[in-house]
Amino acid sequence: MATVNVYLTFNGNTEEAFNFYKSVFGGEFSYIGRFKDMPVDENCPPLSEEEGNKIMHVSLPISKETVLMASDSTNFSGEVTFGTNMSVSINTATLEEAKHLFDGLSEKGKITMPLEKTFWGAHFGMFTDQFGIHWMVNYDEPQA
């Protein structure tokens, strides 16, 4: 069954914001990665040192069921507009469920990243639905 979490996007201050959230909620980051740690993609322009040090993804479990997640925007992704800097993030139990939810919710919407296998070992995709809501769908492949 799918779980739903909030995904936030910041203009370069994700690390500061999440250190604050961690001080309030407690716990530890389950993941924190920077753009410079990503594999090189020939379709993307090289990142400056400043861009490379921005947060690509951070996860902070805040309860048994809920994970607060975020990333920084980059020159490639564009400036964040506050009020639209949140997405609904769905993690599914199966690839079939991920495909079903992605295809159904993105109908008549705008796909910004097709649901496909990623370098971090998941199937992941993003879109804005026909009502203007930003969504992310993720299925983590079982670890061998």
mmCIF file of N, CA and C in Angstrom:
data_model
loop_
_atom_site.group_PDB
_atom_site.id
_atom_site.type_symbol
_atom_site.label_atom_id
_atom_site.label_comp_id
_atom_site.label_asym_id
_atom_site.label_seq_id
_atom_site.Cartn_x
_atom_site.Cartn_y
_atom_site.Cartn_z
ATOM 1 N N MET A 1 0.832 -1.174 0.000
ATOM 2 C CA MET A 1 0.000 0.000 0.000
ATOM 3 C C MET A 1 0.885 1.249 0.000
ATOM 4 N N ALA A 2 0.444 2.276 -0.666
ATOM 5 C CA ALA A 2 1.205 3.504 -0.803
ATOM 6 C C ALA A 2 1.230 4.305 0.488
ATOM 7 N N THR A 3 2.351 4.983 0.710
ATOM 8 C CA THR A 3 2.445 5.962 1.787
ATOM 9 C C THR A 3 2.591 7.341 1.154
ATOM 10 N N VAL A 4 2.080 8.359 1.825
ATOM 11 C CA VAL A 4 2.096 9.718 1.295
ATOM 12 C C VAL A 4 2.845 10.624 2.261
ATOM 13 N N ASN A 5 3.770 11.432 1.729
ATOM 14 C CA ASN A 5 4.549 12.369 2.520
ATOM 15 C C ASN A 5 4.628 13.700 1.798
ATOM 16 N N VAL A 6 5.082 14.721 2.504
ATOM 17 C CA VAL A 6 5.268 16.051 1.921
ATOM 18 C C VAL A 6 6.711 16.187 1.452
ATOM 19 N N TYR A 7 6.887 16.769 0.255
ATOM 20 C CA TYR A 7 8.218 17.033 -0.294
ATOM 21 C C TYR A 7 8.321 18.539 -0.520
ATOM 22 N N LEU A 8 9.318 19.172 0.106
ATOM 23 C CA LEU A 8 9.503 20.617 0.037
ATOM 24 C C LEU A 8 10.672 20.966 -0.874
ATOM 25 N N THR A 9 10.616 22.130 -1.511
ATOM 26 C CA THR A 9 11.714 22.616 -2.337
ATOM 27 C C THR A 9 12.099 24.006 -1.851
ATOM 28 N N PHE A 10 13.401 24.223 -1.694
ATOM 29 C CA PHE A 10 13.923 25.475 -1.163
ATOM 30 C C PHE A 10 14.861 26.135 -2.168
ATOM 31 N N ASN A 11 15.114 27.428 -1.966
ATOM 32 C CA ASN A 11 16.039 28.206 -2.802
ATOM 33 C C ASN A 11 17.443 28.217 -2.205
ATOM 34 N N GLY A 12 17.998 27.043 -1.907
ATOM 35 C CA GLY A 12 19.381 26.969 -1.444
ATOM 36 C C GLY A 12 19.563 26.890 0.057
ATOM 37 N N ASN A 13 18.483 26.880 0.827
ATOM 38 C CA ASN A 13 18.637 26.808 2.281
ATOM 39 C C ASN A 13 17.997 25.552 2.886
ATOM 40 N N THR A 14 17.949 24.477 2.113
ATOM 41 C CA THR A 14 17.387 23.217 2.606
ATOM 42 C C THR A 14 18.132 22.728 3.839
ATOM 43 N N GLU A 15 19.460 22.763 3.790
ATOM 44 C CA GLU A 15 20.238 22.244 4.918
ATOM 45 C C GLU A 15 19.929 23.023 6.201
ATOM 46 N N GLU A 16 19.869 24.339 6.102
ATOM 47 C CA GLU A 16 19.532 25.173 7.259
ATOM 48 C C GLU A 16 18.134 24.837 7.770
ATOM 49 N N ALA A 17 17.168 24.751 6.862
ATOM 50 C CA ALA A 17 15.789 24.447 7.249
ATOM 51 C C ALA A 17 15.696 23.078 7.910
ATOM 52 N N PHE A 18 16.366 22.073 7.346
ATOM 53 C CA PHE A 18 16.241 20.726 7.884
ATOM 54 C C PHE A 18 17.013 20.540 9.187
ATOM 55 N N ASN A 19 18.091 21.275 9.385
ATOM 56 C CA ASN A 19 18.736 21.249 10.698
ATOM 57 C C ASN A 19 17.801 21.840 11.746
ATOM 58 N N PHE A 20 17.048 22.865 11.375
ATOM 59 C CA PHE A 20 16.044 23.426 12.282
ATOM 60 C C PHE A 20 14.944 22.397 12.555
ATOM 61 N N TYR A 21 14.384 21.789 11.499
ATOM 62 C CA TYR A 21 13.320 20.796 11.678
ATOM 63 C C TYR A 21 13.805 19.632 12.539
ATOM 64 N N LYS A 22 15.052 19.206 12.326
ATOM 65 C CA LYS A 22 15.622 18.121 13.129
ATOM 66 C C LYS A 22 15.712 18.524 14.598
ATOM 67 N N SER A 23 16.031 19.800 14.870
ATOM 68 C CA SER A 23 16.116 20.258 16.264
ATOM 69 C C SER A 23 14.746 20.248 16.935
ATOM 70 N N VAL A 24 13.701 20.398 16.161
ATOM 71 C CA VAL A 24 12.342 20.403 16.715
ATOM 72 C C VAL A 24 11.786 18.985 16.820
ATOM 73 N N PHE A 25 11.847 18.209 15.723
ATOM 74 C CA PHE A 25 11.281 16.860 15.703
ATOM 75 C C PHE A 25 12.170 15.828 16.368
ATOM 76 N N GLY A 26 13.496 16.080 16.365
ATOM 77 C CA GLY A 26 14.444 15.081 16.849
ATOM 78 C C GLY A 26 14.762 14.093 15.754
ATOM 79 N N GLY A 27 15.475 13.037 16.109
ATOM 80 C CA GLY A 27 15.830 12.002 15.139
ATOM 81 C C GLY A 27 17.047 12.366 14.320
ATOM 82 N N GLU A 28 17.285 11.569 13.308
ATOM 83 C CA GLU A 28 18.435 11.735 12.414
ATOM 84 C C GLU A 28 17.964 11.672 10.971
ATOM 85 N N PHE A 29 18.728 12.287 10.097
ATOM 86 C CA PHE A 29 18.423 12.191 8.669
ATOM 87 C C PHE A 29 18.616 10.747 8.231
ATOM 88 N N SER A 30 17.646 10.191 7.522
ATOM 89 C CA SER A 30 17.830 8.848 6.983
ATOM 90 C C SER A 30 18.636 8.905 5.692
ATOM 91 N N TYR A 31 18.664 10.081 5.050
ATOM 92 C CA TYR A 31 19.495 10.289 3.860
ATOM 93 C C TYR A 31 19.715 11.777 3.684
ATOM 94 N N ILE A 32 20.931 12.144 3.282
ATOM 95 C CA ILE A 32 21.221 13.505 2.843
ATOM 96 C C ILE A 32 22.285 13.399 1.750
ATOM 97 N N GLY A 33 21.960 13.948 0.570
ATOM 98 C CA GLY A 33 22.872 13.890 -0.567
ATOM 99 C C GLY A 33 22.906 15.220 -1.299
ATOM 100 N N ARG A 34 24.037 15.497 -1.902
ATOM 101 C CA ARG A 34 24.230 16.769 -2.619
ATOM 102 C C ARG A 34 24.262 16.521 -4.123
ATOM 103 N N PHE A 35 23.968 17.581 -4.892
ATOM 104 C CA PHE A 35 23.957 17.455 -6.345
ATOM 105 C C PHE A 35 25.305 16.998 -6.884
ATOM 106 N N LYS A 36 26.412 17.379 -6.242
ATOM 107 C CA LYS A 36 27.737 16.975 -6.721
ATOM 108 C C LYS A 36 27.961 15.469 -6.598
ATOM 109 N N ASP A 37 27.134 14.798 -5.804
ATOM 110 C CA ASP A 37 27.267 13.352 -5.613
ATOM 111 C C ASP A 37 26.542 12.538 -6.669
ATOM 112 N N MET A 38 25.774 13.213 -7.531
ATOM 113 C CA MET A 38 25.032 12.518 -8.594
ATOM 114 C C MET A 38 25.984 12.086 -9.705
ATOM 115 N N PRO A 39 25.654 11.006 -10.409
ATOM 116 C CA PRO A 39 26.431 10.657 -11.594
ATOM 117 C C PRO A 39 26.304 11.760 -12.648
ATOM 118 N N VAL A 40 27.331 11.950 -13.444
ATOM 119 C CA VAL A 40 27.320 12.956 -14.504
ATOM 120 C C VAL A 40 26.299 12.564 -15.563
ATOM 121 N N ASP A 41 25.512 13.531 -15.999
ATOM 122 C CA ASP A 41 24.513 13.318 -17.045
ATOM 123 C C ASP A 41 24.853 14.241 -18.202
ATOM 124 N N GLU A 42 25.136 13.667 -19.361
ATOM 125 C CA GLU A 42 25.540 14.478 -20.519
ATOM 126 C C GLU A 42 24.424 15.398 -21.006
ATOM 127 N N ASN A 43 23.179 15.157 -20.588
ATOM 128 C CA ASN A 43 22.056 16.014 -20.974
ATOM 129 C C ASN A 43 21.905 17.239 -20.076
ATOM 130 N N CYS A 44 22.656 17.266 -18.971
ATOM 131 C CA CYS A 44 22.569 18.385 -18.028
ATOM 132 C C CYS A 44 23.869 19.169 -18.052
ATOM 133 N N PRO A 45 23.792 20.496 -17.987
ATOM 134 C CA PRO A 45 25.011 21.293 -17.953
ATOM 135 C C PRO A 45 25.772 21.050 -16.654
ATOM 136 N N PRO A 46 27.101 21.226 -16.680
ATOM 137 C CA PRO A 46 27.880 21.044 -15.445
ATOM 138 C C PRO A 46 27.441 22.047 -14.375
ATOM 139 N N LEU A 47 27.506 21.624 -13.125
ATOM 140 C CA LEU A 47 27.107 22.476 -12.015
ATOM 141 C C LEU A 47 28.304 23.254 -11.483
ATOM 142 N N SER A 48 28.059 24.471 -11.042
ATOM 143 C CA SER A 48 29.094 25.242 -10.367
ATOM 144 C C SER A 48 29.337 24.605 -9.002
ATOM 145 N N GLU A 49 30.406 25.024 -8.326
ATOM 146 C CA GLU A 49 30.682 24.497 -6.996
ATOM 147 C C GLU A 49 29.531 24.806 -6.044
ATOM 148 N N GLU A 50 28.992 26.018 -6.145
ATOM 149 C CA GLU A 50 27.867 26.414 -5.290
ATOM 150 C C GLU A 50 26.651 25.522 -5.554
ATOM 151 N N GLU A 51 26.342 25.297 -6.830
ATOM 152 C CA GLU A 51 25.203 24.434 -7.175
ATOM 153 C C GLU A 51 25.450 23.000 -6.717
ATOM 154 N N GLY A 52 26.677 22.510 -6.882
ATOM 155 C CA GLY A 52 27.018 21.144 -6.500
ATOM 156 C C GLY A 52 26.865 20.872 -5.018
ATOM 157 N N ASN A 53 27.052 21.908 -4.192
ATOM 158 C CA ASN A 53 26.941 21.747 -2.743
ATOM 159 C C ASN A 53 25.508 21.839 -2.235
ATOM 160 N N LYS A 54 24.575 22.194 -3.101
ATOM 161 C CA LYS A 54 23.170 22.244 -2.688
ATOM 162 C C LYS A 54 22.646 20.825 -2.427
ATOM 163 N N ILE A 55 21.578 20.760 -1.653
ATOM 164 C CA ILE A 55 20.991 19.469 -1.273
ATOM 165 C C ILE A 55 20.139 18.919 -2.416
ATOM 166 N N MET A 56 20.510 17.728 -2.889
ATOM 167 C CA MET A 56 19.742 17.029 -3.919
ATOM 168 C C MET A 56 18.526 16.356 -3.279
ATOM 169 N N HIS A 57 18.733 15.768 -2.086
ATOM 170 C CA HIS A 57 17.633 15.099 -1.381
ATOM 171 C C HIS A 57 18.020 14.923 0.081
ATOM 172 N N VAL A 58 17.046 15.171 0.954
ATOM 173 C CA VAL A 58 17.202 14.903 2.380
ATOM 174 C C VAL A 58 15.899 14.310 2.885
ATOM 175 N N SER A 59 16.011 13.342 3.777
ATOM 176 C CA SER A 59 14.851 12.691 4.390
ATOM 177 C C SER A 59 15.000 12.736 5.898
ATOM 178 N N LEU A 60 13.943 13.176 6.582
ATOM 179 C CA LEU A 60 13.920 13.216 8.041
ATOM 180 C C LEU A 60 12.646 12.524 8.530
ATOM 181 N N PRO A 61 12.776 11.293 9.053
ATOM 182 C CA PRO A 61 11.594 10.642 9.626
ATOM 183 C C PRO A 61 11.109 11.458 10.821
ATOM 184 N N ILE A 62 9.808 11.806 10.820
ATOM 185 C CA ILE A 62 9.266 12.589 11.931
ATOM 186 C C ILE A 62 8.229 11.815 12.738
ATOM 187 N N SER A 63 7.876 10.634 12.270
ATOM 188 C CA SER A 63 7.034 9.714 13.029
ATOM 189 C C SER A 63 7.224 8.336 12.407
ATOM 190 N N LYS A 64 6.532 7.356 12.953
ATOM 191 C CA LYS A 64 6.625 5.991 12.409
ATOM 192 C C LYS A 64 6.136 5.941 10.959
ATOM 193 N N GLU A 65 5.147 6.771 10.627
ATOM 194 C CA GLU A 65 4.528 6.739 9.306
ATOM 195 C C GLU A 65 4.975 7.858 8.369
ATOM 196 N N THR A 66 5.579 8.919 8.880
ATOM 197 C CA THR A 66 5.782 10.126 8.087
ATOM 198 C C THR A 66 7.253 10.498 7.968
ATOM 199 N N VAL A 67 7.638 10.864 6.741
ATOM 200 C CA VAL A 67 8.990 11.337 6.463
ATOM 201 C C VAL A 67 8.873 12.698 5.799
ATOM 202 N N LEU A 68 9.560 13.686 6.348
ATOM 203 C CA LEU A 68 9.644 15.006 5.735
ATOM 204 C C LEU A 68 10.839 14.982 4.797
ATOM 205 N N MET A 69 10.630 15.390 3.534
ATOM 206 C CA MET A 69 11.689 15.319 2.529
ATOM 207 C C MET A 69 11.817 16.657 1.822
ATOM 208 N N ALA A 70 13.006 16.898 1.223
ATOM 209 C CA ALA A 70 13.206 18.170 0.529
ATOM 210 C C ALA A 70 14.431 18.124 -0.359
ATOM 211 N N SER A 71 14.546 19.184 -1.185
ATOM 212 C CA SER A 71 15.745 19.435 -1.983
ATOM 213 C C SER A 71 15.833 20.929 -2.248
ATOM 214 N N ASP A 72 17.006 21.352 -2.715
ATOM 215 C CA ASP A 72 17.202 22.726 -3.163
ATOM 216 C C ASP A 72 16.890 22.811 -4.644
ATOM 217 N N SER A 73 16.459 23.978 -5.080
ATOM 218 C CA SER A 73 16.341 24.218 -6.516
ATOM 219 C C SER A 73 17.750 24.508 -7.047
ATOM 220 N N THR A 74 17.924 24.352 -8.330
ATOM 221 C CA THR A 74 19.206 24.663 -8.974
ATOM 222 C C THR A 74 18.940 25.575 -10.166
ATOM 223 N N ASN A 75 20.013 26.068 -10.781
ATOM 224 C CA ASN A 75 19.850 26.859 -12.003
ATOM 225 C C ASN A 75 19.106 26.048 -13.059
ATOM 226 N N PHE A 76 19.338 24.726 -13.066
ATOM 227 C CA PHE A 76 18.700 23.837 -14.027
ATOM 228 C C PHE A 76 17.203 23.706 -13.757
ATOM 229 N N SER A 77 16.825 23.597 -12.468
ATOM 230 C CA SER A 77 15.408 23.385 -12.135
ATOM 231 C C SER A 77 14.629 24.690 -12.015
ATOM 232 N N GLY A 78 15.320 25.794 -11.820
ATOM 233 C CA GLY A 78 14.647 27.082 -11.750
ATOM 234 C C GLY A 78 14.368 27.538 -10.341
ATOM 235 N N GLU A 79 14.001 28.792 -10.224
ATOM 236 C CA GLU A 79 13.719 29.432 -8.939
ATOM 237 C C GLU A 79 12.429 28.882 -8.336
ATOM 238 N N VAL A 80 12.410 28.775 -7.034
ATOM 239 C CA VAL A 80 11.239 28.301 -6.303
ATOM 240 C C VAL A 80 10.261 29.452 -6.124
ATOM 241 N N THR A 81 9.004 29.160 -6.325
ATOM 242 C CA THR A 81 7.939 30.102 -6.015
ATOM 243 C C THR A 81 7.247 29.602 -4.763
ATOM 244 N N PHE A 82 7.345 30.366 -3.686
ATOM 245 C CA PHE A 82 6.738 29.918 -2.438
ATOM 246 C C PHE A 82 5.230 29.864 -2.588
ATOM 247 N N GLY A 83 4.675 28.795 -2.069
ATOM 248 C CA GLY A 83 3.267 28.500 -2.255
ATOM 249 C C GLY A 83 3.087 27.343 -3.218
ATOM 250 N N THR A 84 4.037 27.189 -4.145
ATOM 251 C CA THR A 84 4.012 26.039 -5.057
ATOM 252 C C THR A 84 5.288 25.213 -4.892
ATOM 253 N N ASN A 85 5.947 25.355 -3.754
ATOM 254 C CA ASN A 85 7.206 24.652 -3.514
ATOM 255 C C ASN A 85 7.008 23.369 -2.713
ATOM 256 N N MET A 86 5.812 22.783 -2.805
ATOM 257 C CA MET A 86 5.526 21.536 -2.122
ATOM 258 C C MET A 86 4.967 20.527 -3.118
ATOM 259 N N SER A 87 5.304 19.275 -2.904
ATOM 260 C CA SER A 87 4.773 18.184 -3.708
ATOM 261 C C SER A 87 4.238 17.112 -2.778
ATOM 262 N N VAL A 88 3.298 16.336 -3.286
ATOM 263 C CA VAL A 88 2.844 15.147 -2.586
ATOM 264 C C VAL A 88 3.725 14.009 -3.086
ATOM 265 N N SER A 89 4.417 13.354 -2.169
ATOM 266 C CA SER A 89 5.326 12.265 -2.514
ATOM 267 C C SER A 89 4.681 10.940 -2.119
ATOM 268 N N ILE A 90 4.550 10.048 -3.109
ATOM 269 C CA ILE A 90 3.949 8.736 -2.870
ATOM 270 C C ILE A 90 5.022 7.673 -3.008
ATOM 271 N N ASN A 91 5.163 6.825 -1.994
ATOM 272 C CA ASN A 91 6.043 5.656 -2.066
ATOM 273 C C ASN A 91 5.147 4.432 -2.112
ATOM 274 N N THR A 92 5.388 3.574 -3.108
ATOM 275 C CA THR A 92 4.509 2.424 -3.303
ATOM 276 C C THR A 92 5.187 1.121 -2.898
ATOM 277 N N ALA A 93 4.363 0.103 -2.698
ATOM 278 C CA ALA A 93 4.862 -1.211 -2.309
ATOM 279 C C ALA A 93 5.286 -2.043 -3.509
ATOM 280 N N THR A 94 4.745 -1.734 -4.705
ATOM 281 C CA THR A 94 5.082 -2.496 -5.903
ATOM 282 C C THR A 94 5.279 -1.546 -7.079
ATOM 283 N N LEU A 95 5.989 -2.022 -8.089
ATOM 284 C CA LEU A 95 6.173 -1.249 -9.309
ATOM 285 C C LEU A 95 4.835 -1.080 -10.026
ATOM 286 N N GLU A 96 4.002 -2.106 -10.007
ATOM 287 C CA GLU A 96 2.694 -2.028 -10.652
ATOM 288 C C GLU A 96 1.845 -0.926 -10.031
ATOM 289 N N GLU A 97 1.875 -0.815 -8.700
ATOM 290 C CA GLU A 97 1.131 0.228 -8.009
ATOM 291 C C GLU A 97 1.677 1.607 -8.401
ATOM 292 N N ALA A 98 3.001 1.722 -8.495
ATOM 293 C CA ALA A 98 3.621 2.997 -8.896
ATOM 294 C C ALA A 98 3.157 3.397 -10.293
ATOM 295 N N LYS A 99 3.175 2.446 -11.232
ATOM 296 C CA LYS A 99 2.740 2.740 -12.600
ATOM 297 C C LYS A 99 1.266 3.139 -12.637
ATOM 298 N N HIS A 100 0.438 2.414 -11.899
ATOM 299 C CA HIS A 100 -1.003 2.696 -11.874
ATOM 300 C C HIS A 100 -1.276 4.108 -11.344
ATOM 301 N N LEU A 101 -0.653 4.457 -10.215
ATOM 302 C CA LEU A 101 -0.875 5.779 -9.625
ATOM 303 C C LEU A 101 -0.291 6.879 -10.500
ATOM 304 N N PHE A 102 0.908 6.655 -11.039
ATOM 305 C CA PHE A 102 1.541 7.657 -11.902
ATOM 306 C C PHE A 102 0.681 7.913 -13.133
ATOM 307 N N ASP A 103 0.297 6.840 -13.813
ATOM 308 C CA ASP A 103 -0.497 6.987 -15.040
ATOM 309 C C ASP A 103 -1.861 7.611 -14.761
ATOM 310 N N GLY A 104 -2.511 7.178 -13.691
ATOM 311 C CA GLY A 104 -3.836 7.689 -13.387
ATOM 312 C C GLY A 104 -3.825 9.145 -12.955
ATOM 313 N N LEU A 105 -2.939 9.488 -12.038
ATOM 314 C CA LEU A 105 -2.917 10.864 -11.517
ATOM 315 C C LEU A 105 -2.360 11.868 -12.523
ATOM 316 N N SER A 106 -1.485 11.422 -13.423
ATOM 317 C CA SER A 106 -0.885 12.353 -14.390
ATOM 318 C C SER A 106 -1.741 12.560 -15.637
ATOM 319 N N GLU A 107 -2.829 11.789 -15.766
ATOM 320 C CA GLU A 107 -3.714 11.949 -16.923
ATOM 321 C C GLU A 107 -4.203 13.393 -17.017
ATOM 322 N N LYS A 108 -4.056 13.979 -18.181
ATOM 323 C CA LYS A 108 -4.421 15.375 -18.471
ATOM 324 C C LYS A 108 -3.530 16.376 -17.743
ATOM 325 N N GLY A 109 -2.450 15.898 -17.129
ATOM 326 C CA GLY A 109 -1.507 16.772 -16.443
ATOM 327 C C GLY A 109 -0.246 16.961 -17.276
ATOM 328 N N LYS A 110 0.815 17.414 -16.645
ATOM 329 C CA LYS A 110 2.096 17.649 -17.323
ATOM 330 C C LYS A 110 3.178 16.842 -16.628
ATOM 331 N N ILE A 111 3.738 15.864 -17.335
ATOM 332 C CA ILE A 111 4.804 15.028 -16.791
ATOM 333 C C ILE A 111 6.112 15.807 -16.892
ATOM 334 N N THR A 112 6.792 15.974 -15.747
ATOM 335 C CA THR A 112 8.085 16.667 -15.743
ATOM 336 C C THR A 112 9.244 15.693 -15.722
ATOM 337 N N MET A 113 9.021 14.480 -15.252
ATOM 338 C CA MET A 113 10.015 13.403 -15.282
ATOM 339 C C MET A 113 9.261 12.092 -15.372
ATOM 340 N N PRO A 114 9.425 11.359 -16.470
ATOM 341 C CA PRO A 114 8.715 10.084 -16.608
ATOM 342 C C PRO A 114 9.094 9.105 -15.494
ATOM 343 N N LEU A 115 8.195 8.202 -15.173
ATOM 344 C CA LEU A 115 8.476 7.162 -14.193
ATOM 345 C C LEU A 115 9.466 6.196 -14.817
ATOM 346 N N GLU A 116 10.691 6.193 -14.294
ATOM 347 C CA GLU A 116 11.734 5.320 -14.842
ATOM 348 C C GLU A 116 12.761 4.995 -13.774
ATOM 349 N N LYS A 117 13.580 3.993 -14.055
ATOM 350 C CA LYS A 117 14.627 3.556 -13.127
ATOM 351 C C LYS A 117 15.647 4.667 -12.969
ATOM 352 N N THR A 118 16.100 4.880 -11.728
ATOM 353 C CA THR A 118 17.038 5.956 -11.425
ATOM 354 C C THR A 118 18.377 5.403 -10.959
ATOM 355 N N PHE A 119 19.355 6.297 -10.829
ATOM 356 C CA PHE A 119 20.681 5.884 -10.376
ATOM 357 C C PHE A 119 20.672 5.447 -8.909
ATOM 358 N N TRP A 120 19.638 5.835 -8.141
ATOM 359 C CA TRP A 120 19.604 5.430 -6.732
ATOM 360 C C TRP A 120 18.829 4.132 -6.526
ATOM 361 N N GLY A 121 18.471 3.457 -7.609
ATOM 362 C CA GLY A 121 17.880 2.128 -7.506
ATOM 363 C C GLY A 121 16.384 2.095 -7.311
ATOM 364 N N ALA A 122 15.705 3.180 -7.652
ATOM 365 C CA ALA A 122 14.253 3.233 -7.529
ATOM 366 C C ALA A 122 13.651 3.561 -8.888
ATOM 367 N N HIS A 123 12.370 3.341 -9.015
ATOM 368 C CA HIS A 123 11.606 3.882 -10.142
ATOM 369 C C HIS A 123 10.977 5.159 -9.610
ATOM 370 N N PHE A 124 11.157 6.265 -10.322
ATOM 371 C CA PHE A 124 10.748 7.570 -9.820
ATOM 372 C C PHE A 124 10.244 8.415 -10.972
ATOM 373 N N GLY A 125 9.210 9.200 -10.711
ATOM 374 C CA GLY A 125 8.697 10.133 -11.699
ATOM 375 C C GLY A 125 7.999 11.299 -11.029
ATOM 376 N N MET A 126 7.879 12.414 -11.784
ATOM 377 C CA MET A 126 7.233 13.623 -11.255
ATOM 378 C C MET A 126 6.280 14.186 -12.296
ATOM 379 N N PHE A 127 5.223 14.829 -11.816
ATOM 380 C CA PHE A 127 4.275 15.467 -12.720
ATOM 381 C C PHE A 127 3.447 16.477 -11.942
ATOM 382 N N THR A 128 2.773 17.326 -12.684
ATOM 383 C CA THR A 128 1.772 18.230 -12.133
ATOM 384 C C THR A 128 0.442 17.766 -12.697
ATOM 385 N N ASP A 129 -0.519 17.510 -11.814
ATOM 386 C CA ASP A 129 -1.792 16.979 -12.291
ATOM 387 C C ASP A 129 -2.639 18.079 -12.939
ATOM 388 N N GLN A 130 -3.765 17.691 -13.474
ATOM 389 C CA GLN A 130 -4.632 18.624 -14.200
ATOM 390 C C GLN A 130 -5.182 19.738 -13.313
ATOM 391 N N PHE A 131 -5.016 19.600 -11.983
ATOM 392 C CA PHE A 131 -5.502 20.617 -11.059
ATOM 393 C C PHE A 131 -4.376 21.489 -10.493
ATOM 394 N N GLY A 132 -3.146 21.291 -11.001
ATOM 395 C CA GLY A 132 -2.008 22.101 -10.577
ATOM 396 C C GLY A 132 -1.262 21.585 -9.363
ATOM 397 N N ILE A 133 -1.565 20.375 -8.906
ATOM 398 C CA ILE A 133 -0.877 19.791 -7.752
ATOM 399 C C ILE A 133 0.360 19.039 -8.235
ATOM 400 N N HIS A 134 1.499 19.279 -7.564
ATOM 401 C CA HIS A 134 2.762 18.610 -7.901
ATOM 402 C C HIS A 134 2.824 17.261 -7.172
ATOM 403 N N TRP A 135 3.204 16.231 -7.910
ATOM 404 C CA TRP A 135 3.292 14.867 -7.372
ATOM 405 C C TRP A 135 4.647 14.256 -7.686
ATOM 406 N N MET A 136 5.091 13.355 -6.813
ATOM 407 C CA MET A 136 6.267 12.506 -7.029
ATOM 408 C C MET A 136 5.838 11.079 -6.702
ATOM 409 N N VAL A 137 6.191 10.133 -7.573
ATOM 410 C CA VAL A 137 5.881 8.733 -7.313
ATOM 411 C C VAL A 137 7.186 7.966 -7.279
ATOM 412 N N ASN A 138 7.374 7.140 -6.258
ATOM 413 C CA ASN A 138 8.628 6.411 -6.058
ATOM 414 C C ASN A 138 8.332 4.965 -5.670
ATOM 415 N N TYR A 139 9.051 4.049 -6.291
ATOM 416 C CA TYR A 139 9.033 2.644 -5.889
ATOM 417 C C TYR A 139 10.487 2.224 -5.685
ATOM 418 N N ASP A 140 10.844 1.858 -4.452
ATOM 419 C CA ASP A 140 12.204 1.404 -4.152
ATOM 420 C C ASP A 140 12.358 -0.058 -4.506
ATOM 421 N N GLU A 141 13.315 -0.354 -5.371
ATOM 422 C CA GLU A 141 13.611 -1.742 -5.730
ATOM 423 C C GLU A 141 14.096 -2.484 -4.479
ATOM 424 N N PRO A 142 13.705 -3.747 -4.311
ATOM 425 C CA PRO A 142 14.227 -4.523 -3.173
ATOM 426 C C PRO A 142 15.749 -4.620 -3.254
ATOM 427 N N GLN A 143 16.397 -4.480 -2.105
ATOM 428 C CA GLN A 143 17.858 -4.575 -2.060
ATOM 429 C C GLN A 143 18.281 -6.034 -1.983
ATOM 430 N N ALA A 144 19.261 -6.368 -2.795
ATOM 431 C CA ALA A 144 19.728 -7.773 -2.840
ATOM 432 C C ALA A 144 20.578 -8.122 -1.651
#
